[in-house]
Coordinates of C-alpha atoms and ligand atoms in Angstrom, one line a residue:
M1 CA 25.7 24.2 -8.4
P2 CA 26.9 23.9 -11.7
E3 CA 24.4 24.6 -14.5
K4 CA 25.2 21.1 -15.9
L5 CA 23.1 19.7 -13.4
Q6 CA 20.2 20.7 -15.2
D7 CA 20.8 19.0 -18.1
I8 CA 21.9 15.1 -17.3
E9 CA 23.0 13.4 -20.7
I10 CA 24.8 10.3 -19.6
V11 CA 23.5 8.3 -16.8
G12 CA 25.9 5.8 -15.4
I13 CA 24.1 2.4 -13.6
V14 CA 25.9 0.3 -11.0
G15 CA 24.5 -3.0 -10.7
A16 CA 22.6 -4.9 -13.5
G17 CA 20.2 -6.9 -11.8
A18 CA 16.4 -6.5 -12.0
M19 CA 16.2 -3.0 -11.0
G20 CA 19.5 -1.9 -12.7
R21 CA 18.3 -2.9 -16.2
G22 CA 15.0 -1.5 -15.7
I23 CA 16.3 1.8 -15.1
A24 CA 18.9 1.4 -17.8
Q25 CA 16.0 0.6 -20.1
V26 CA 13.9 3.8 -19.3
G27 CA 17.2 5.8 -19.5
I28 CA 17.7 4.8 -23.1
T29 CA 14.3 5.2 -24.4
G30 CA 14.1 8.5 -22.4
G31 CA 16.9 9.8 -24.9
M32 CA 20.0 9.5 -22.3
T33 CA 23.2 7.7 -22.9
V34 CA 23.4 4.8 -20.2
R35 CA 26.9 3.1 -19.1
L36 CA 25.9 -0.1 -17.3
F37 CA 28.4 -1.7 -15.1
D38 CA 27.9 -4.7 -13.0
A39 CA 30.7 -6.3 -10.4
A40 CA 29.9 -10.1 -11.7
P41 CA 31.6 -10.5 -14.8
G42 CA 29.4 -10.8 -18.0
A43 CA 26.2 -9.4 -15.8
A44 CA 26.1 -6.0 -17.5
A45 CA 26.3 -7.5 -21.2
K46 CA 23.6 -10.3 -20.2
A47 CA 21.4 -7.4 -18.8
A48 CA 22.1 -5.2 -22.2
E49 CA 21.1 -8.5 -24.0
A50 CA 17.6 -8.5 -21.9
I51 CA 17.2 -5.0 -22.9
A52 CA 17.5 -5.1 -26.4
A53 CA 15.3 -8.1 -26.6
Q54 CA 12.4 -6.0 -24.3
L55 CA 12.8 -3.1 -27.0
D56 CA 12.3 -5.7 -29.7
Q57 CA 9.4 -6.7 -27.8
M58 CA 7.9 -3.2 -27.6
V59 CA 8.6 -2.7 -31.4
S60 CA 6.5 -5.8 -32.4
K61 CA 3.7 -4.7 -29.9
G62 CA 3.7 -1.5 -31.6
R63 CA 4.8 0.6 -28.7
L64 CA 7.9 1.9 -29.9
A65 CA 9.2 2.6 -33.4
D66 CA 12.3 0.9 -35.0
D67 CA 14.2 3.4 -35.5
A68 CA 13.9 4.8 -32.0
A69 CA 14.8 1.4 -30.5
A70 CA 17.6 1.2 -32.5
A71 CA 18.9 4.5 -31.4
A72 CA 18.1 3.6 -27.6
K73 CA 20.3 0.5 -28.3
M74 CA 23.1 2.4 -29.5
R75 CA 22.9 4.8 -26.4
L76 CA 23.6 1.8 -24.1
Q77 CA 27.2 1.3 -23.2
V78 CA 28.2 -1.7 -21.1
I79 CA 31.5 -0.8 -19.1
D80 CA 33.9 -3.3 -17.5
R81 CA 35.3 -0.9 -14.6
L82 CA 33.8 1.7 -12.2
E83 CA 36.5 3.9 -13.5
D84 CA 34.4 4.5 -16.9
M85 CA 31.9 6.3 -15.2
V86 CA 34.2 9.2 -15.3
P87 CA 32.1 11.5 -18.2
A88 CA 28.7 10.2 -16.0
D89 CA 26.4 13.5 -15.1
L90 CA 24.4 11.3 -12.8
V91 CA 25.5 7.6 -11.5
V92 CA 22.6 5.4 -9.9
E93 CA 23.5 2.6 -7.7
A94 CA 21.0 -0.5 -7.9
I95 CA 23.5 -3.1 -6.2
V96 CA 23.0 -5.4 -3.2
E97 CA 20.8 -3.9 -0.3
N98 CA 23.7 -3.6 1.8
L99 CA 24.8 -0.4 3.4
A100 CA 28.7 -1.5 3.9
V101 CA 28.6 -2.2 0.3
K102 CA 26.7 0.6 -1.2
Q103 CA 28.8 3.1 1.1
E104 CA 32.2 1.6 -0.6
V105 CA 30.8 2.2 -4.1
F106 CA 29.8 5.8 -3.2
R107 CA 33.2 6.2 -1.8
Q108 CA 34.8 5.0 -4.9
L109 CA 32.4 6.8 -7.3
E110 CA 33.4 9.9 -5.3
A111 CA 36.9 9.3 -6.4
I112 CA 36.0 8.6 -9.9
V113 CA 33.2 11.2 -11.3
R114 CA 33.2 14.9 -11.7
P115 CA 32.5 17.1 -8.9
D116 CA 29.0 17.9 -10.5
C117 CA 28.0 14.4 -11.1
L118 CA 24.9 13.4 -9.1
L119 CA 25.0 10.5 -7.3
A120 CA 22.0 8.6 -6.3
S121 CA 20.6 5.1 -4.7
N122 CA 17.8 3.1 -5.4
T123 CA 17.9 1.3 -2.2
S124 CA 14.5 0.5 -0.8
S125 CA 14.9 0.1 2.8
L126 CA 18.3 2.0 4.1
R127 CA 18.6 5.9 4.7
I128 CA 20.2 7.8 2.2
A129 CA 21.9 9.8 4.8
S130 CA 23.7 6.7 5.8
I131 CA 24.8 6.1 2.6
A132 CA 25.7 9.8 2.0
S133 CA 27.5 9.6 5.4
A134 CA 30.6 7.7 3.5
C135 CA 30.7 11.0 1.3
S136 CA 32.6 14.0 1.5
G137 CA 30.2 15.8 -0.7
R138 CA 26.7 15.4 0.4
T139 CA 24.8 17.9 -1.5
R140 CA 24.9 15.8 -4.5
V141 CA 23.6 12.5 -2.9
A142 CA 20.0 11.5 -3.0
G143 CA 17.5 8.8 -3.7
L144 CA 15.9 7.7 -6.7
H145 CA 13.6 5.1 -6.0
F146 CA 12.2 3.3 -8.7
F147 CA 9.5 0.3 -8.5
N148 CA 9.8 -3.5 -9.9
P149 CA 9.2 -3.7 -12.8
V150 CA 10.5 -0.6 -13.9
P151 CA 9.2 0.0 -17.3
L152 CA 5.8 -0.6 -15.7
M153 CA 5.7 1.1 -12.6
K154 CA 5.4 4.7 -13.7
L155 CA 6.4 6.3 -10.0
V156 CA 9.5 7.2 -8.9
E157 CA 10.6 8.5 -5.3
V158 CA 13.2 11.6 -5.4
I159 CA 14.6 11.1 -2.1
R160 CA 15.9 14.1 -0.1
A161 CA 18.5 13.5 2.4
P162 CA 19.0 16.1 5.2
G163 CA 22.1 17.5 3.0
T164 CA 21.1 17.3 -0.5
S165 CA 20.8 20.2 -2.4
D166 CA 17.7 21.7 -4.1
D167 CA 19.0 21.7 -7.4
A168 CA 20.3 17.9 -7.2
I169 CA 16.6 17.3 -6.6
A170 CA 15.2 19.2 -9.5
A171 CA 17.7 17.7 -11.5
L172 CA 16.7 14.3 -10.7
V173 CA 13.1 15.2 -11.0
K174 CA 13.4 16.3 -14.5
V175 CA 15.8 13.0 -15.0
G176 CA 13.0 11.1 -13.7
E177 CA 10.5 12.8 -16.2
R178 CA 12.8 12.3 -18.9
M179 CA 12.7 8.7 -18.2
G180 CA 8.8 8.4 -18.7
R181 CA 8.2 8.3 -14.9
V182 CA 6.3 10.4 -12.3
P183 CA 8.5 11.6 -9.6
V184 CA 7.6 12.7 -6.3
V185 CA 10.0 14.3 -3.7
V186 CA 10.2 12.3 -0.5
Q187 CA 11.8 12.9 2.5
D188 CA 14.6 10.4 3.8
S189 CA 12.2 8.4 6.2
P190 CA 11.9 4.8 6.7
G191 CA 10.0 3.0 3.8
F192 CA 9.9 6.4 2.2
L193 CA 6.6 7.0 0.8
V194 CA 4.9 4.2 -0.8
N195 CA 6.4 1.1 1.2
L196 CA 5.3 3.1 4.6
G197 CA 2.0 4.1 3.5
G198 CA 1.1 0.6 2.0
R199 CA 1.6 -0.9 5.6
A200 CA -1.8 0.1 6.8
Y201 CA -3.6 -1.8 4.2
T202 CA -2.3 -5.1 4.7
Q203 CA -1.3 -5.1 8.2
E204 CA -4.9 -4.3 9.7
A205 CA -6.1 -6.9 7.5
L206 CA -3.5 -9.4 9.3
R207 CA -4.8 -8.3 12.6
I208 CA -8.6 -8.8 11.7
V209 CA -7.8 -12.5 10.7
A210 CA -5.6 -12.7 13.8
E211 CA -8.6 -11.5 16.0
G212 CA -11.0 -14.2 14.2
V213 CA -13.0 -11.4 12.9
A214 CA -12.9 -13.0 9.1
T215 CA -11.2 -15.1 6.9
P216 CA -8.7 -14.0 4.5
T217 CA -10.7 -14.6 1.6
Q218 CA -13.7 -12.7 3.3
V219 CA -11.5 -9.5 4.0
D220 CA -10.2 -9.6 0.4
A221 CA -13.8 -10.3 -0.9
V222 CA -14.8 -7.0 1.2
M223 CA -12.1 -5.0 0.1
R224 CA -12.3 -5.8 -3.6
D225 CA -16.1 -5.3 -3.7
A226 CA -17.6 -2.8 -1.2
W227 CA -14.2 -0.4 -1.0
G228 CA -13.2 -1.0 -4.7
F229 CA -9.6 -2.5 -4.3
R230 CA -8.5 -4.0 -6.9
M231 CA -6.3 -6.7 -5.0
G232 CA -7.5 -8.0 -1.4
P233 CA -4.7 -7.6 1.3
F234 CA -4.1 -11.0 1.2
E235 CA -3.7 -11.9 -2.6
L236 CA -1.4 -9.0 -2.4
M237 CA 0.8 -10.2 0.2
D238 CA 0.9 -13.5 -1.9
L239 CA 1.7 -11.7 -4.8
T240 CA 4.4 -9.3 -3.4
G241 CA 5.9 -12.5 -1.4
I242 CA 5.8 -12.5 2.7
D243 CA 9.5 -13.0 2.5
V244 CA 9.5 -9.2 1.4
N245 CA 7.1 -7.8 3.0
F246 CA 7.2 -9.2 6.5
P247 CA 11.1 -7.6 6.8
V248 CA 9.7 -4.8 5.1
S249 CA 7.2 -4.2 8.0
Q250 CA 9.5 -4.7 10.8
I251 CA 12.1 -2.3 9.0
I252 CA 9.6 0.2 8.9
H253 CA 8.0 -0.3 12.4
E254 CA 11.3 -0.1 14.0
G255 CA 12.4 2.8 11.9
Y256 CA 9.3 4.8 13.2
F257 CA 10.5 3.6 16.8
F258 CA 7.7 1.2 17.4
D259 CA 4.6 3.1 16.5
R260 CA 2.0 0.6 17.3
R261 CA 0.1 2.2 14.4
L262 CA 2.6 0.4 12.3
A263 CA 2.9 -3.1 14.0
T264 CA 2.0 -5.9 12.1
A265 CA 0.7 -9.5 13.6
P266 CA 2.6 -12.5 14.8
L267 CA 0.5 -14.3 12.0
H268 CA 2.6 -12.5 9.7
Q269 CA 5.7 -13.6 11.1
L270 CA 4.6 -17.3 11.4
L271 CA 4.1 -17.3 7.6
K272 CA 7.5 -15.9 7.1
E273 CA 9.1 -18.8 9.5
S274 CA 7.4 -21.5 8.0
G275 CA 8.4 -20.7 4.4
Q276 CA 4.9 -19.8 3.5
F277 CA 5.9 -17.1 1.0
G278 CA 3.0 -16.6 -1.2
R279 CA 2.6 -17.5 -5.0
K280 CA 6.1 -18.3 -5.3
S281 CA 6.3 -21.2 -3.0
G282 CA 2.7 -22.2 -3.9
R283 CA 1.2 -21.7 -0.7
G284 CA 0.8 -18.3 1.9
F285 CA -2.4 -17.0 2.8
F286 CA -3.9 -19.3 0.0
E287 CA -2.9 -22.4 -1.7
Y288 CA -1.8 -22.2 -5.7
G289 CA -2.7 -25.4 -7.8
P290 CA -0.3 -26.2 -10.5
D291 CA -1.7 -23.7 -12.8
G292 CA -0.7 -21.0 -10.3
K293 CA -4.5 -20.3 -9.6
A294 CA -5.2 -19.8 -6.0
M295 CA -7.8 -22.3 -4.3
V296 CA -10.0 -19.9 -2.5
P297 CA -12.8 -20.9 -0.4
S298 CA -15.9 -19.1 -0.9
P299 CA -16.0 -15.8 1.3
D300 CA -19.9 -15.9 1.0
A301 CA -22.3 -16.7 3.8
P302 CA -24.9 -19.6 2.4
S303 CA -28.6 -19.5 2.8
S304 CA -30.8 -22.1 2.4
T305 CA -33.6 -20.5 5.0
P306 CA -36.7 -18.8 4.0
P307 CA -35.7 -15.1 3.9
A308 CA -36.5 -12.7 6.8
A309 CA -39.5 -10.2 6.2
R310 CA -39.6 -7.9 9.0
V311 CA -36.8 -6.3 10.9
V312 CA -36.8 -3.6 13.8
L313 CA -34.3 -0.4 13.8
A314 CA -32.0 -0.7 16.7
E315 CA -32.5 3.4 16.9
E316 CA -34.1 5.8 14.5
D317 CA -32.3 5.9 11.6
E318 CA -33.9 7.0 8.2
A319 CA -31.3 6.0 6.0
L320 CA -30.7 2.6 7.4
G321 CA -34.6 2.4 7.4
E322 CA -34.9 3.2 3.6
L323 CA -32.1 1.0 2.9
L324 CA -33.4 -2.1 4.4
R325 CA -36.6 -1.4 2.6
S326 CA -35.1 -1.4 -0.8
F327 CA -34.2 -4.6 -0.1
G328 CA -37.5 -5.9 0.2
F329 CA -37.6 -5.7 4.4
D330 CA -40.7 -4.7 6.2
V331 CA -38.9 -2.3 8.7
T332 CA -40.6 -1.4 11.8
G333 CA -39.9 0.6 14.8
F334 CA -41.7 -1.8 17.4
D335 CA -39.4 -4.3 19.1
D336 CA -41.9 -7.7 19.5
G337 CA -39.0 -9.4 21.2
E338 CA -38.5 -11.9 18.0
L339 CA -37.5 -10.0 15.1
P340 CA -34.0 -9.4 13.8
I341 CA -32.6 -5.8 15.6
L342 CA -30.6 -3.9 12.7
C343 CA -27.9 -1.1 13.2
A344 CA -25.3 0.5 11.2
P345 CA -22.7 1.7 13.5
L346 CA -19.5 3.8 12.7
G347 CA -16.3 2.0 14.6
E348 CA -18.4 0.5 17.0
D349 CA -19.1 -3.2 17.4
C350 CA -22.1 -5.0 18.2
S351 CA -21.0 -6.0 21.9
T352 CA -20.5 -2.0 22.4
Y353 CA -23.8 -1.0 20.7
A354 CA -25.8 -3.9 22.2
A355 CA -24.4 -2.7 25.7
R356 CA -24.9 1.0 25.4
L357 CA -28.6 0.6 24.2
Q358 CA -29.4 -2.4 26.2
L359 CA -30.3 -4.6 23.1
D360 CA -31.0 -8.0 22.9
H361 CA -27.3 -9.1 21.5
R362 CA -28.6 -12.5 20.3
R363 CA -31.0 -10.6 17.9
L364 CA -28.7 -7.4 16.9
F365 CA -27.0 -7.2 13.6
A366 CA -24.8 -4.8 12.4
I367 CA -24.7 -3.7 8.5
D368 CA -21.7 -1.8 7.2
I369 CA -23.1 0.9 4.9
A370 CA -19.6 3.1 4.5
G371 CA -18.6 1.1 1.5
R372 CA -20.4 0.5 -1.4
L373 CA -23.4 -1.5 -1.7
D374 CA -24.4 -2.8 -4.6
K375 CA -22.4 -6.0 -5.1
R376 CA -21.4 -7.2 -1.2
L377 CA -22.7 -6.6 2.5
T378 CA -20.8 -7.1 5.9
L379 CA -23.2 -8.4 8.7
M380 CA -21.6 -8.7 11.9
R381 CA -22.9 -9.8 15.0
A382 CA -22.1 -10.0 18.5
P383 CA -20.8 -13.4 20.8
G384 CA -24.0 -15.7 21.0
G385 CA -26.0 -13.9 17.9
R386 CA -28.4 -16.0 16.6
Q387 CA -27.6 -18.3 13.6
D388 CA -31.1 -19.1 12.2
L389 CA -32.0 -14.9 12.3
L390 CA -28.6 -14.3 10.5
D391 CA -29.3 -16.9 8.0
A392 CA -32.8 -15.9 7.6
L393 CA -31.4 -11.8 6.7
V394 CA -28.8 -13.3 4.4
A395 CA -31.4 -15.2 2.3
R396 CA -33.3 -11.7 1.9
F397 CA -30.1 -9.9 0.9
H398 CA -29.4 -12.9 -1.5
E399 CA -32.8 -12.2 -3.0
A400 CA -32.0 -8.4 -3.6
G401 CA -28.7 -9.8 -5.5
R402 CA -26.2 -9.1 -3.0
A403 CA -23.5 -11.5 -2.0
V404 CA -23.1 -11.3 2.0
T405 CA -19.9 -11.7 4.0
A406 CA -20.8 -12.6 8.0
I407 CA -18.1 -11.6 10.1
H408 CA -17.6 -11.9 13.9
D409 CA -17.6 -9.0 16.3
S410 CA -15.2 -6.0 15.2
P411 CA -15.4 -2.0 15.8
G412 CA -15.5 -0.8 12.3
F413 CA -16.1 -4.4 10.5
I414 CA -13.6 -5.2 7.9
G415 CA -13.9 -2.2 5.8
Q416 CA -14.0 0.8 7.9
R417 CA -11.4 -0.3 9.9
I418 CA -9.0 -1.1 7.2
A419 CA -10.2 2.2 4.9
A420 CA -9.5 4.3 8.1
M421 CA -6.1 3.1 8.7
V422 CA -5.4 3.7 5.3
A423 CA -6.3 7.2 5.1
N424 CA -5.1 7.7 8.9
L425 CA -1.5 6.7 7.8
G426 CA -2.0 9.2 4.5
C427 CA -2.8 11.7 7.0
E428 CA 0.2 10.9 9.1
M429 CA 2.5 10.9 6.3
A430 CA 1.2 14.6 5.4
Q431 CA 1.6 15.6 9.0
I432 CA 5.4 14.7 9.1
G433 CA 6.2 15.8 6.0
V434 CA 7.0 12.6 4.2
A435 CA 5.7 14.4 0.9
S436 CA 3.1 16.4 0.0
P437 CA -0.7 15.8 0.2
D438 CA -1.0 15.8 -3.4
D439 CA 2.2 13.6 -4.0
I440 CA 1.2 11.6 -1.2
D441 CA -2.0 10.3 -3.2
K442 CA -0.3 10.5 -6.2
A443 CA 2.5 7.9 -5.2
M444 CA 0.0 5.5 -3.7
T445 CA -2.3 5.3 -6.7
L446 CA 0.7 5.0 -9.1
G447 CA 3.1 2.8 -6.6
L448 CA 0.1 0.7 -5.3
N449 CA -2.3 0.6 -8.1
Y450 CA -4.8 2.0 -5.3
P451 CA -8.0 3.0 -7.0
F452 CA -7.8 6.3 -5.0
G453 CA -5.0 7.9 -2.6
P454 CA -5.3 7.7 1.4
L455 CA -6.1 11.3 1.8
A456 CA -8.9 10.8 -1.2
L457 CA -10.4 8.5 0.7
A458 CA -10.6 10.1 4.0
D459 CA -12.4 13.1 2.1
A460 CA -14.6 10.4 0.6
M461 CA -15.6 8.8 3.8
G462 CA -15.5 12.0 5.4
P463 CA -12.4 13.0 7.6
A464 CA -15.1 13.5 10.5
T465 CA -16.3 9.8 9.9
V466 CA -12.8 8.3 9.7
H467 CA -11.9 10.3 12.9
T468 CA -15.1 8.5 14.5
V469 CA -14.3 5.2 13.7
L470 CA -10.8 5.6 14.6
A471 CA -11.6 6.7 18.0
Q472 CA -14.3 4.5 18.6
L473 CA -11.8 1.6 17.8
Q474 CA -9.0 3.1 19.9
A475 CA -11.6 3.2 23.0
I476 CA -12.9 0.0 22.7
T477 CA -9.9 -1.9 21.8
G478 CA -7.6 0.3 24.2
D479 CA -5.1 0.1 21.6
D480 CA -2.8 3.1 20.8
R481 CA -2.4 1.6 17.1
Y482 CA -5.7 3.6 16.4
R483 CA -4.8 6.8 17.4
P484 CA -6.0 9.3 14.9
S485 CA -3.4 11.5 13.3
L486 CA -3.4 15.2 14.3
W487 CA -3.6 16.0 10.8
L488 CA -6.6 14.2 10.3
R489 CA -8.1 15.3 13.7
R490 CA -7.6 19.0 12.8
R491 CA -9.3 18.7 9.5
A492 CA -12.2 16.5 10.7
L493 CA -13.0 19.4 13.5
L494 CA -12.5 22.1 11.2
G495 CA -14.6 20.5 8.4
L496 CA -11.8 20.6 5.8
S497 CA -10.7 18.2 3.1
A498 CA -7.8 16.0 4.2
L499 CA -5.8 17.3 1.2
T500 CA -5.6 20.8 2.8
A501 CA -2.0 21.4 3.2
D502 CA -0.8 23.0 6.3
Ligands
NAI601 P1 19.6 -7.9 -7.7 O1 20.6 -8.7 -6.9 O2 18.6 -8.1 -9.1 O3 21.0 -7.3 -8.7 C1 21.9 -6.6 -7.9 C2 23.1 -6.5 -9.0 O4 24.3 -5.6 -8.2 C3 23.8 -7.7 -9.2 O5 23.9 -8.2 -10.4 C4 25.1 -8.1 -8.5 O6 26.0 -8.8 -9.5 C5 25.5 -6.3 -8.6 N1 26.2 -6.0 -7.4 C6 26.4 -6.5 -5.9 N2 27.2 -5.7 -5.5 C7 28.0 -4.8 -6.7 C8 29.2 -4.0 -6.5 N3 29.7 -3.5 -5.4 N4 29.3 -3.1 -7.4 C9 28.5 -3.4 -8.8 N5 27.7 -4.6 -8.5 C10 27.4 -5.1 -7.7 O7 18.7 -6.7 -7.0 P2 17.9 -5.8 -7.5 O8 16.4 -6.5 -7.2 O9 18.0 -5.1 -8.9 O10 17.8 -4.5 -6.1 C11 18.8 -3.6 -6.5 C12 18.7 -2.4 -5.9 O11 17.2 -2.0 -5.7 C13 18.8 -2.8 -4.0 O12 19.2 -1.7 -3.1 C14 17.1 -3.1 -3.6 O13 16.9 -2.9 -2.5 C15 16.7 -2.1 -4.4 N6 15.1 -2.3 -5.2 C16 14.9 -3.0 -5.3 C17 13.2 -3.5 -5.8 C18 12.8 -4.8 -6.2 O14 11.8 -5.1 -6.2 N7 14.0 -5.7 -6.8 C19 12.8 -2.2 -6.0 C20 13.2 -1.2 -5.4 C21 14.2 -0.9 -4.9

């Protein structure tokens, strides 16, 4: 490849919509010259005005020096003809998400630009290989996948298609860094990295609600308060828009040939079909008032009865006994036939637990101790579980300063189940080489604002624990959806970190 590749100074951008203008902005603030083109007359000029206004705002907030903003504006050139891309070292395409239209633009670009000019697409759902198939030279074609809004989202996925050269990838990584982004190199696979990795969190949450285990507001509260996520899966889906995240789910599920682990729930489609897209339509999983605030029912179990004083452990469990005592319970090993029976299962539901140990399922209550316990606890019971005993337990936890989410029977509660699915998908992405283990975690934290990457999450729970939760889920539901990744299985068996590369 020509040396020029290492030194990209002129970046052409085709498409001056939401993404194109964001990429242009980080291009000029990164010191490169940007040539911006859009097929719609006046669109590129309008985008240039919007970019200038953004830079002015950055200056007024003290985030950009006056002279730097002026110099950046000088580096932005609006062009009216695609032919004016001739001097470009790289052209990034950010036009409508349509394969035939993108292929046509790449064909035209090949005839215009120098042979050493790189060609990149910002597509989020098409394969780079499909776009590159329209080109005669494929070594210079790659993906450069930014996130919206580009100036605020630090991540950029550099997508390697089967024909892309190492030099082209290296040059794009460098461009990404100059644009102030954090590049990760990703294989040309359905959903690339972040859009694939994000499926587990929301789709498992949907299945939990669809099964009647808990409500969206309960799931969100548990994932925020006990598992440290900044947003619950339902508020997240309402924010991104169900008209966007349902089709993405479908594309990825199909792209992986209907792997059960990637299936979403009919409820997801139902909301899409009914036009309940989330925030943008005033109603999704939640309803939004005129002020844009969600009108969310309380996720907390009420307590108006006297608190339970004594509980019996389902089986010997020192850690659980100690924990319950810290909440003020008198913990006994003797079952008098009246006391609430408490257990802390991993991946097992109350029904299975009660049947296995021949316990009175009406008095059996499970507490999820895998997440954080300082704010909110999850309490689960089998069908027919006694409401009076549950109320008394909730009252005791309230006295100890904890909110309680009371749910119906579910292997892995809410939190273990969603966390195990997030971790398992991260492991699977590592196994099939979507990206390196470190890059998977880096991309998921930057691209989705997760507090930790999926592999770090697997390590925090312990790979063996995650494996146990999934194996139980798979055994109890009989659903291949919970099949543990071989990456996870091997690291669990060998006592290794989930971040251990092959
Ligand atoms: P947009 O609809 O805001 O902008 C697309 C622009 O491309 C329009 O200004 C349109 O006039 C122009 N255009 C259409 N056909 C053209 C052609 N043949 N030649 C030149 N210009 C043409 O779309 P947006 O959201 O900016 O998306 C662009 C691309 O980025 C799509 O491939 C999309 O999948 C991808 N993407 C979008 C993200 C998002 O959140 N909006 C995130 C990541 C990727």
